[in-house]
Coordinates of C-alpha atoms and ligand atoms in Angstrom, one line a residue:
M131 CA 75.5 65.1 147.0
A132 CA 79.8 65.8 146.2
G133 CA 79.6 62.9 148.1
E134 CA 77.6 61.0 146.1
R135 CA 80.0 62.0 143.4
D136 CA 83.6 61.6 145.3
K137 CA 82.6 57.5 144.8
N138 CA 82.7 58.2 141.0
F139 CA 85.8 59.6 141.3
E140 CA 87.1 59.1 137.5
W141 CA 84.2 60.8 136.9
C142 CA 85.1 63.8 139.5
K143 CA 86.4 66.3 137.5
S144 CA 85.6 69.0 140.7
T145 CA 86.7 68.8 144.3
T146 CA 86.8 71.1 146.9
Q147 CA 90.7 72.9 147.4
V148 CA 91.2 75.6 150.1
N149 CA 90.5 79.0 148.9
Q150 CA 91.1 82.1 150.8
N151 CA 89.7 84.2 151.6
E152 CA 90.4 88.3 149.9
A153 CA 90.4 91.1 151.4
L154 CA 90.7 94.4 148.3
I155 CA 93.7 95.7 148.1
F156 CA 92.3 99.0 149.6
E157 CA 91.9 97.3 152.5
K158 CA 94.6 95.7 153.1
S159 CA 96.9 99.2 152.5
S160 CA 98.0 100.8 155.5
P161 CA 100.3 103.6 154.8
G162 CA 103.9 104.1 154.4
K163 CA 103.7 100.2 152.7
K164 CA 106.4 100.3 149.3
G165 CA 106.0 97.6 146.7
Y166 CA 109.6 98.6 146.0
K167 CA 112.9 99.7 146.4
L168 CA 114.7 102.7 144.7
A169 CA 117.9 103.3 144.3
P170 CA 119.7 106.8 146.4
L171 CA 118.0 110.1 144.3
D172 CA 121.4 111.3 143.0
V173 CA 120.2 114.2 141.1
P174 CA 118.6 117.3 142.8
E175 CA 115.5 116.7 143.8
V176 CA 112.7 118.8 142.3
D177 CA 109.1 120.0 143.3
A178 CA 106.3 118.6 140.9
A179 CA 104.2 122.2 141.6
K180 CA 107.2 123.7 140.7
L181 CA 107.8 122.1 137.4
L182 CA 103.9 121.7 136.8
G183 CA 102.0 124.5 138.6
N184 CA 98.7 123.7 138.9
A185 CA 98.8 120.9 136.7
A186 CA 100.4 119.0 139.3
R187 CA 98.3 117.3 141.3
A188 CA 98.1 117.8 145.4
D189 CA 95.5 115.1 146.3
L190 CA 96.3 111.6 145.1
G191 CA 92.9 110.4 146.1
N192 CA 92.9 106.5 147.5
M193 CA 95.8 104.6 146.6
P194 CA 96.5 101.4 148.0
E195 CA 100.1 100.7 150.3
V196 CA 101.0 96.9 150.4
S197 CA 104.4 95.8 149.8
E198 CA 105.6 93.5 146.7
P199 CA 104.5 90.1 147.9
E200 CA 100.9 91.2 149.7
I201 CA 100.3 92.5 145.9
I202 CA 102.0 89.2 143.9
R203 CA 100.0 87.5 146.6
H204 CA 97.0 89.0 146.6
F205 CA 96.2 88.9 142.6
T206 CA 97.4 85.2 142.6
R207 CA 95.1 84.9 145.0
L208 CA 92.2 86.7 142.6
S209 CA 93.4 85.0 139.8
T210 CA 92.2 80.9 140.6
W211 CA 88.9 82.5 141.2
N212 CA 88.7 82.5 138.0
Y213 CA 87.8 79.9 135.1
A214 CA 89.7 80.0 131.9
V215 CA 90.7 78.3 128.9
D216 CA 94.0 77.0 130.2
Y217 CA 92.6 75.3 133.1
G218 CA 89.1 73.6 131.1
M219 CA 86.9 72.9 128.9
Y220 CA 84.7 76.5 128.0
P221 CA 82.3 75.2 125.9
L222 CA 80.8 78.5 124.9
G223 CA 79.0 78.7 122.2
S224 CA 79.4 80.9 119.3
C225 CA 82.7 82.4 121.2
T226 CA 84.8 79.5 119.4
M227 CA 87.0 79.6 122.6
K228 CA 89.6 77.7 121.8
Y229 CA 93.5 77.0 123.5
N230 CA 95.2 80.3 122.5
P231 CA 98.7 77.8 121.8
R232 CA 101.5 79.3 123.8
V233 CA 103.9 79.6 120.6
N234 CA 101.7 82.4 119.1
E235 CA 102.6 84.0 122.1
A236 CA 106.4 83.6 121.9
A237 CA 106.5 85.2 118.6
A238 CA 104.5 87.5 119.8
R239 CA 107.3 88.9 122.4
I240 CA 110.0 89.0 119.6
Y241 CA 111.8 92.2 120.6
E242 CA 111.5 93.4 117.3
L243 CA 107.1 93.3 116.9
A244 CA 106.7 94.2 120.2
E245 CA 108.7 97.1 120.9
A246 CA 107.3 98.4 117.3
H247 CA 106.8 102.1 117.1
P248 CA 103.2 103.0 115.1
Y249 CA 105.2 105.9 114.2
Q250 CA 108.9 104.6 112.8
P251 CA 110.1 105.2 109.5
E252 CA 108.9 102.1 106.4
K253 CA 112.8 101.6 105.5
I254 CA 113.2 100.4 109.5
S255 CA 109.6 99.1 109.5
Q256 CA 109.8 96.5 106.8
G257 CA 109.4 92.9 109.0
V258 CA 106.3 93.9 110.9
L259 CA 105.0 95.3 107.1
R260 CA 106.0 92.1 106.1
V261 CA 103.6 90.2 108.4
M262 CA 100.5 92.9 108.5
K263 CA 101.4 91.8 104.0
T264 CA 101.6 88.2 104.2
L265 CA 98.7 87.8 106.7
S266 CA 96.6 89.3 104.1
D267 CA 97.7 87.7 101.5
V268 CA 97.1 84.2 103.9
L269 CA 93.0 85.2 104.9
I270 CA 92.3 86.2 101.7
E271 CA 93.2 82.6 100.3
I272 CA 91.5 81.5 103.5
T273 CA 88.3 83.5 102.1
G274 CA 88.7 83.5 98.3
M275 CA 87.9 87.3 98.6
D276 CA 90.6 89.4 96.7
C277 CA 91.0 92.4 98.6
I278 CA 91.0 92.7 102.5
T279 CA 91.9 95.6 105.8
L280 CA 93.1 94.0 109.3
Q281 CA 91.7 97.3 111.1
P282 CA 88.7 96.8 112.9
A283 CA 89.5 95.4 116.2
A284 CA 86.7 92.8 116.6
G285 CA 84.3 91.1 114.6
A286 CA 81.3 93.7 115.3
Q287 CA 83.5 96.7 114.3
G288 CA 84.7 94.4 111.5
E289 CA 80.2 94.1 110.1
L290 CA 80.2 98.0 111.0
T291 CA 83.6 98.4 108.4
G292 CA 81.9 96.0 106.0
I293 CA 78.5 98.0 105.6
L294 CA 80.4 101.0 105.0
L295 CA 81.7 99.4 102.7
V296 CA 78.4 98.4 101.0
R297 CA 77.0 101.9 101.6
R298 CA 79.6 103.8 100.5
Y299 CA 79.2 101.4 97.0
L300 CA 75.6 101.9 96.7
E301 CA 76.1 105.6 97.2
K302 CA 78.4 105.7 94.7
Q303 CA 76.4 104.0 92.1
G304 CA 73.8 106.5 92.4
N305 CA 71.9 104.1 94.7
P306 CA 71.7 104.5 98.3
R307 CA 69.1 102.5 100.0
K308 CA 67.5 101.9 102.6
K309 CA 67.1 98.0 104.5
I310 CA 69.3 95.5 105.2
L311 CA 67.7 92.1 105.9
I312 CA 69.0 89.8 108.9
P313 CA 68.2 86.2 108.8
D314 CA 66.2 85.0 112.8
S315 CA 69.3 83.1 112.9
A316 CA 72.4 85.9 112.5
H317 CA 73.9 86.7 115.9
G318 CA 73.2 89.9 117.8
T319 CA 75.8 91.7 116.9
N320 CA 74.1 92.0 113.6
P321 CA 70.8 94.3 113.5
A322 CA 72.8 96.5 116.4
T323 CA 75.9 97.2 112.9
A324 CA 73.1 97.5 110.1
A325 CA 71.2 99.7 112.5
I326 CA 74.4 101.7 113.8
A327 CA 75.0 102.3 110.1
G328 CA 72.3 104.3 109.6
Y329 CA 70.0 100.9 107.6
A330 CA 66.3 99.5 108.7
V331 CA 67.1 96.5 109.3
E332 CA 64.1 93.4 108.0
N333 CA 63.9 90.8 109.6
L334 CA 63.7 87.3 107.3
K335 CA 62.6 84.3 109.0
S336 CA 63.5 81.0 108.8
G337 CA 62.3 77.8 107.6
S338 CA 61.6 75.0 109.9
D339 CA 64.5 73.7 108.6
G340 CA 67.0 76.3 110.5
L341 CA 67.9 77.9 106.7
V342 CA 67.3 80.8 105.2
D343 CA 63.8 80.8 103.3
L344 CA 64.8 81.6 99.8
A345 CA 60.8 81.8 99.0
A346 CA 61.2 84.3 101.7
L347 CA 64.2 86.0 100.8
E348 CA 62.9 86.3 97.2
A349 CA 59.7 88.1 98.1
Q350 CA 62.0 90.4 100.6
T351 CA 64.7 91.5 98.5
T352 CA 63.5 94.7 97.1
E353 CA 65.2 97.6 95.4
D354 CA 65.1 98.7 98.8
V355 CA 68.3 95.9 100.1
A356 CA 71.5 97.1 100.3
A357 CA 72.6 93.5 101.3
L358 CA 71.8 90.2 103.2
M359 CA 73.7 89.7 106.5
L360 CA 74.2 86.4 106.5
T361 CA 75.6 84.4 110.0
N362 CA 77.2 81.0 108.3
P363 CA 77.4 78.8 109.1
N364 CA 74.6 80.0 110.8
T365 CA 73.8 80.0 115.0
L366 CA 72.6 76.7 115.1
G367 CA 76.0 75.8 113.8
V368 CA 74.5 74.5 110.3
F369 CA 76.0 76.3 106.6
E370 CA 73.1 77.9 104.8
Q371 CA 73.4 74.9 102.2
N372 CA 71.7 77.9 99.4
I373 CA 74.3 80.2 100.0
R374 CA 74.5 80.6 95.9
K375 CA 71.1 80.9 95.3
I376 CA 71.1 83.5 98.0
G377 CA 74.1 85.5 96.5
E378 CA 71.8 85.2 92.9
I379 CA 68.7 86.1 94.6
L380 CA 70.6 89.2 96.4
H381 CA 72.4 90.6 93.2
S382 CA 69.1 90.4 90.9
K383 CA 68.4 93.0 92.9
G384 CA 71.4 95.3 92.3
A385 CA 71.9 94.0 96.4
L386 CA 75.6 92.4 98.2
L387 CA 75.9 89.5 100.5
Y388 CA 77.3 90.2 103.3
M389 CA 78.8 87.6 105.6
D390 CA 79.8 87.2 109.1
G391 CA 82.3 84.7 109.1
A392 CA 83.5 84.8 112.7
N393 CA 82.5 80.9 112.5
M394 CA 85.1 80.7 110.1
N395 CA 86.1 77.8 112.3
A396 CA 83.7 75.3 110.7
L397 CA 85.0 76.4 107.3
C398 CA 88.7 76.7 106.9
G399 CA 89.9 74.8 105.0
K400 CA 86.7 73.4 102.8
V401 CA 84.5 76.4 102.0
Q402 CA 85.9 79.9 100.4
P403 CA 83.1 82.7 100.6
G404 CA 84.2 83.6 97.5
H405 CA 83.4 81.6 95.9
N406 CA 80.2 81.6 96.3
G407 CA 78.3 84.6 96.1
V408 CA 80.3 86.5 98.6
D409 CA 80.5 90.7 98.2
V410 CA 82.4 91.3 101.8
M411 CA 83.2 89.0 105.2
H412 CA 84.8 89.4 108.5
L413 CA 86.8 87.2 110.1
N414 CA 87.2 86.4 114.4
L415 CA 91.2 86.5 114.3
H416 CA 90.4 85.9 117.8
K417 CA 88.4 82.9 117.1
T418 CA 89.4 81.1 114.1
F419 CA 93.3 81.6 114.6
S420 CA 93.1 81.4 118.1
T421 CA 94.5 84.2 119.7
P422 CA 93.0 85.3 123.7
H423 CA 89.8 86.7 123.8
G424 CA 87.2 87.0 126.3
G425 CA 86.5 89.4 129.0
G426 CA 86.6 92.4 126.6
G427 CA 89.9 91.9 124.1
P428 CA 92.2 92.8 122.7
G429 CA 90.6 90.9 119.3
S430 CA 90.8 91.5 115.6
G431 CA 88.3 91.5 113.1
P432 CA 89.3 91.5 109.0
V433 CA 87.3 92.6 106.4
A434 CA 87.7 90.4 102.9
C435 CA 86.3 92.0 99.7
K436 CA 85.3 92.1 96.3
K437 CA 87.5 94.0 94.1
I438 CA 84.4 96.5 93.7
L439 CA 84.9 96.8 97.4
E440 CA 88.1 98.2 97.5
P441 CA 88.1 101.8 96.7
Y442 CA 86.5 101.7 99.7
L443 CA 88.8 99.9 102.0
P444 CA 90.0 102.2 105.4
L445 CA 93.1 104.1 105.2
P446 CA 96.2 103.0 105.0
T447 CA 97.0 100.0 103.1
I448 CA 99.9 97.7 102.3
K449 CA 101.4 98.8 99.6
T450 CA 104.2 97.2 97.5
N451 CA 106.5 99.8 95.6
E452 CA 108.2 98.9 92.9
D453 CA 111.9 98.1 94.4
G454 CA 109.3 95.1 96.1
T455 CA 109.8 97.4 99.4
L456 CA 106.5 97.2 101.5
G457 CA 104.9 100.9 102.3
L458 CA 101.7 102.2 103.1
E459 CA 98.7 103.9 100.6
Y460 CA 97.7 107.0 102.4
N461 CA 95.8 108.5 99.6
R462 CA 92.8 107.1 98.7
P463 CA 90.7 109.8 97.7
E464 CA 87.6 106.8 98.0
S465 CA 88.4 105.2 101.5
I466 CA 85.7 105.7 103.9
G467 CA 88.3 107.0 106.2
R468 CA 90.2 104.9 109.4
V469 CA 88.0 102.4 111.6
K470 CA 90.8 101.9 114.6
A471 CA 93.8 104.1 115.4
F472 CA 97.6 103.9 113.3
Y473 CA 96.9 99.8 111.6
G474 CA 94.8 98.2 113.8
N475 CA 95.7 95.1 117.0
F476 CA 99.0 94.1 115.8
G477 CA 100.1 91.8 118.7
M478 CA 97.1 89.8 117.0
F479 CA 98.4 89.6 113.8
V480 CA 101.1 88.1 114.7
R481 CA 99.4 85.6 116.5
A482 CA 97.7 84.7 113.9
L483 CA 99.9 84.7 111.3
A484 CA 101.8 81.8 114.0
Y485 CA 99.0 80.0 114.3
I486 CA 98.5 79.8 110.9
F487 CA 101.8 79.1 110.3
A488 CA 102.6 75.7 112.9
N489 CA 99.5 74.4 111.5
G490 CA 99.3 75.1 107.4
P491 CA 97.2 74.0 105.0
D492 CA 96.3 70.9 105.8
G493 CA 96.6 71.1 109.4
L494 CA 94.0 73.9 109.3
R495 CA 91.9 71.8 107.0
E496 CA 92.1 68.9 109.8
T497 CA 91.2 71.5 112.8
T498 CA 87.9 72.5 110.9
E499 CA 86.7 68.8 110.4
D500 CA 88.1 68.0 114.5
A501 CA 85.8 71.1 115.4
V502 CA 83.3 69.9 114.1
L503 CA 83.6 66.2 115.0
N504 CA 84.2 67.3 118.4
A505 CA 80.4 69.1 118.6
N506 CA 79.2 65.6 116.3
Y507 CA 80.3 63.5 118.8
I508 CA 78.9 65.7 121.9
R509 CA 75.3 65.5 120.3
K510 CA 75.6 62.0 119.6
K511 CA 75.7 61.6 123.0
L512 CA 73.6 64.1 124.4
E513 CA 70.7 63.7 121.7
G514 CA 67.6 62.5 123.9
V515 CA 68.7 63.4 126.8
Y516 CA 67.8 67.2 125.8
D517 CA 65.4 68.3 123.2
L518 CA 67.4 69.0 119.6
P519 CA 65.2 71.1 117.6
Y520 CA 66.6 71.3 114.3
K521 CA 67.9 68.1 113.1
A522 CA 69.8 69.7 110.0
P523 CA 73.7 68.2 109.8
T524 CA 75.8 70.1 113.0
L525 CA 78.8 71.9 112.3
H526 CA 81.5 73.4 114.8
E527 CA 77.7 74.0 117.4
V528 CA 75.3 72.2 118.6
V529 CA 72.4 74.0 119.8
F530 CA 69.7 71.7 121.9
S531 CA 66.8 73.0 124.4
D532 CA 65.8 73.2 128.6
R533 CA 62.8 71.3 127.2
L534 CA 62.6 68.2 128.8
Q535 CA 63.7 70.0 131.8
T536 CA 61.4 72.9 131.9
A537 CA 58.6 69.9 133.2
H538 CA 60.1 70.2 136.3
G539 CA 61.1 73.8 136.1
V540 CA 64.3 73.7 135.5
K541 CA 65.4 76.2 132.7
T542 CA 68.7 76.5 130.9
G543 CA 70.4 79.0 133.0
D544 CA 69.8 76.5 136.1
I545 CA 71.6 73.6 134.3
A546 CA 74.6 76.2 132.8
K547 CA 74.7 77.4 136.6
R548 CA 74.9 73.4 138.3
L549 CA 77.5 73.1 135.3
I550 CA 79.4 75.3 137.2
D551 CA 79.9 72.4 140.0
Y552 CA 81.3 70.0 137.4
G553 CA 83.9 71.9 137.4
F554 CA 82.7 73.3 133.7
H555 CA 82.4 77.0 132.2
P556 CA 79.0 77.2 131.3
Y557 CA 77.8 76.8 127.8
T558 CA 76.2 79.8 125.9
V559 CA 72.6 80.5 127.4
S560 CA 69.1 81.4 126.4
F561 CA 71.0 82.3 122.6
P562 CA 70.8 81.8 119.4
L563 CA 66.9 83.5 119.7
I564 CA 65.5 80.6 117.2
V565 CA 65.6 78.1 119.9
H566 CA 63.4 78.5 123.7
G567 CA 65.4 78.3 125.9
A568 CA 68.6 76.9 123.7
L569 CA 71.9 75.6 125.3
M570 CA 74.5 76.2 122.9
I571 CA 77.4 74.4 122.9
E572 CA 81.1 74.6 120.8
P573 CA 83.7 72.5 122.0
T574 CA 86.2 73.6 119.4
E575 CA 89.2 71.2 118.5
S576 CA 90.8 71.7 121.4
E577 CA 89.2 69.2 123.5
S578 CA 89.7 65.9 124.0
I579 CA 87.6 62.7 123.9
E580 CA 88.7 62.2 127.8
E581 CA 87.8 66.1 128.5
M582 CA 84.4 65.7 126.5
D583 CA 83.3 62.6 127.7
L584 CA 83.7 64.4 131.5
F585 CA 81.6 66.5 129.7
I586 CA 79.0 65.0 128.8
H587 CA 79.1 62.8 131.8
A588 CA 78.1 65.4 134.0
M589 CA 75.1 66.9 131.5
K590 CA 73.5 64.0 131.4
Q591 CA 74.0 64.1 135.3
I592 CA 72.7 67.4 135.2
A593 CA 69.4 65.9 133.4
E594 CA 68.6 63.2 136.4
E595 CA 69.3 65.2 138.6
A596 CA 66.6 68.1 136.8
A597 CA 64.4 64.4 137.2
D598 CA 65.0 63.6 140.7
T599 CA 66.2 66.6 142.4
P600 CA 64.9 70.1 140.8
E601 CA 65.8 72.6 143.7
L602 CA 69.2 71.3 143.4
L603 CA 69.8 73.1 139.8
L604 CA 67.7 76.1 141.0
D605 CA 69.8 77.4 143.4
A606 CA 72.7 76.0 142.1
P607 CA 76.1 77.2 141.7
H608 CA 76.9 75.5 145.2
T609 CA 81.0 75.0 145.6
T610 CA 81.9 78.2 143.8
R611 CA 83.0 80.7 147.0
I612 CA 80.0 82.9 145.5
G613 CA 76.2 81.4 145.2
R614 CA 73.7 82.2 142.9
L615 CA 73.8 86.4 142.1
D616 CA 70.7 88.1 141.1
E617 CA 72.1 89.1 138.0
V618 CA 69.7 91.6 137.2
S619 CA 71.1 93.6 139.9
A620 CA 74.3 92.8 139.3
A621 CA 73.1 94.1 135.3
R622 CA 71.4 97.5 136.2
K623 CA 73.4 98.5 139.3
P624 CA 76.8 97.6 139.0
I625 CA 79.2 98.9 142.1
L626 CA 82.4 99.5 140.3
R627 CA 83.5 101.4 142.6
W628 CA 85.8 101.3 145.6
K629 CA 84.9 103.3 148.5
K630 CA 86.0 104.3 152.4
P631 CA 83.4 102.5 154.5
A632 CA 82.5 105.8 156.1
E633 CA 82.3 107.4 151.7
A634 CA 80.0 104.8 150.8
K635 CA 77.6 105.4 154.0
K636 CA 76.9 108.6 153.4
A637 CA 76.7 108.0 150.1
A638 CA 73.6 106.2 150.8
E639 CA 72.4 107.8 152.9
Ligands
PLP154 C1 81.8 86.4 118.6 C2 80.6 87.2 117.3 C3 80.4 88.2 116.8 C4 81.2 89.5 116.7 O1 82.2 89.5 116.9 P1 82.9 90.2 118.3 O2 84.9 90.3 118.1 O3 82.7 90.0 119.8 O4 82.9 91.8 118.1 C5 79.6 88.5 115.4 N1 79.0 87.0 115.0 C6 79.1 86.6 115.2 C7 78.6 84.9 114.3 C8 79.7 85.7 116.3 O5 80.2 84.5 116.7

């Protein structure tokens, strides 16, 4: 198979390449080796036990002992085993894996920003406070909201913060409520958020067009409903066109409209949710505004809201003093309190602001247009090759299903694994849940037409393989160091700690 594709070299993104075996760093260790050389000691040596007493650790456990070139080569080799946004297209739908421009990194490493201490006095923190104030102002403009907190460290934490604001607001009104409505096309973090905030979750079915069913919403919005959490564009990549009507229905019953704005990549510069009835929303700086993410962070999930929720924002907030300097306001008696230590993930603020400034208002709008154009290019080229269950216009991502391939016994997960052999990171598999066997693809604006054509070609080849040689897909990938994994065992029984072979053997007995 690989040979066949080699004939067609221009389409062949993946090739074989020298890829060395690599032992664990513990296995490379030999006693006494060091990766550093220190100058001779020029002060009297002090015994740690004398200084620290019982607190001094006598047994340091198993620490690897290797030389400098060994450790550098070890991690450099390992880094070549990974797939990364800097390596190629990463079409993971819902995750907005866009390229992170290096200028962001240059800004984040400016000494005075990178080394600022959270406890340094406000007087000498005016620069970092200005970064936070400017970013706040820009995001308020982008969202069309009234105020913002930058504190939450991720989208999901932003959701929780936003729903806690709603809860506090309703409690203060003497009108605590029990339920949160969540459409079946919402992101999975939404029901988790509502539950953690102490609400019962009520599912709202989508109509056949993939949008919120207004009649169902009207019927389900009772006096018990605190809010609706609306992912917009929803996880089908479809814009909720009736968002104003949705807001009216909720507001008429005293409920609020929460918008999951993680997908602002499809709206930035085009739609201000604050002008469309949204009361509170979060942003994912690590998606829309290109700060690195994946592998657990660091992220940033600012929450923007309307004036009615302002008193409850986490503390501290940023204030402008009478003399024009900036400061932090802690005197906020109605605040829900802190949601994170200090002020949020400051490094992400610098990166996001650098990205926003580098693009400017027109550039951000163009980014949105390109993201939508790219998703529609892929949709057009793959429609028919893969089943497109919802025909509503696509914004930044497109969701196919594996319906045409299941006839050959091939599922979305098999197609995704085979995509690895073609040199691409898989798309998002089996999500959203309202599409059975979903293939969720989000190219982002970062991809050139050349890279997308390679991706489209790979997806078409795989569809042919699914029909002709399905067994090729069922145990894909074939070009990776390690083949198909037992994902259930990997998730349920992960082995995260290395033990000396003798200990491991003993533990297994
Ligand atoms: C990514 C995403 C989230 C969660 O964001 P995290 O930063 O991963 O917590 C929530 N909602 C939507 C729609 C998303 O795409």
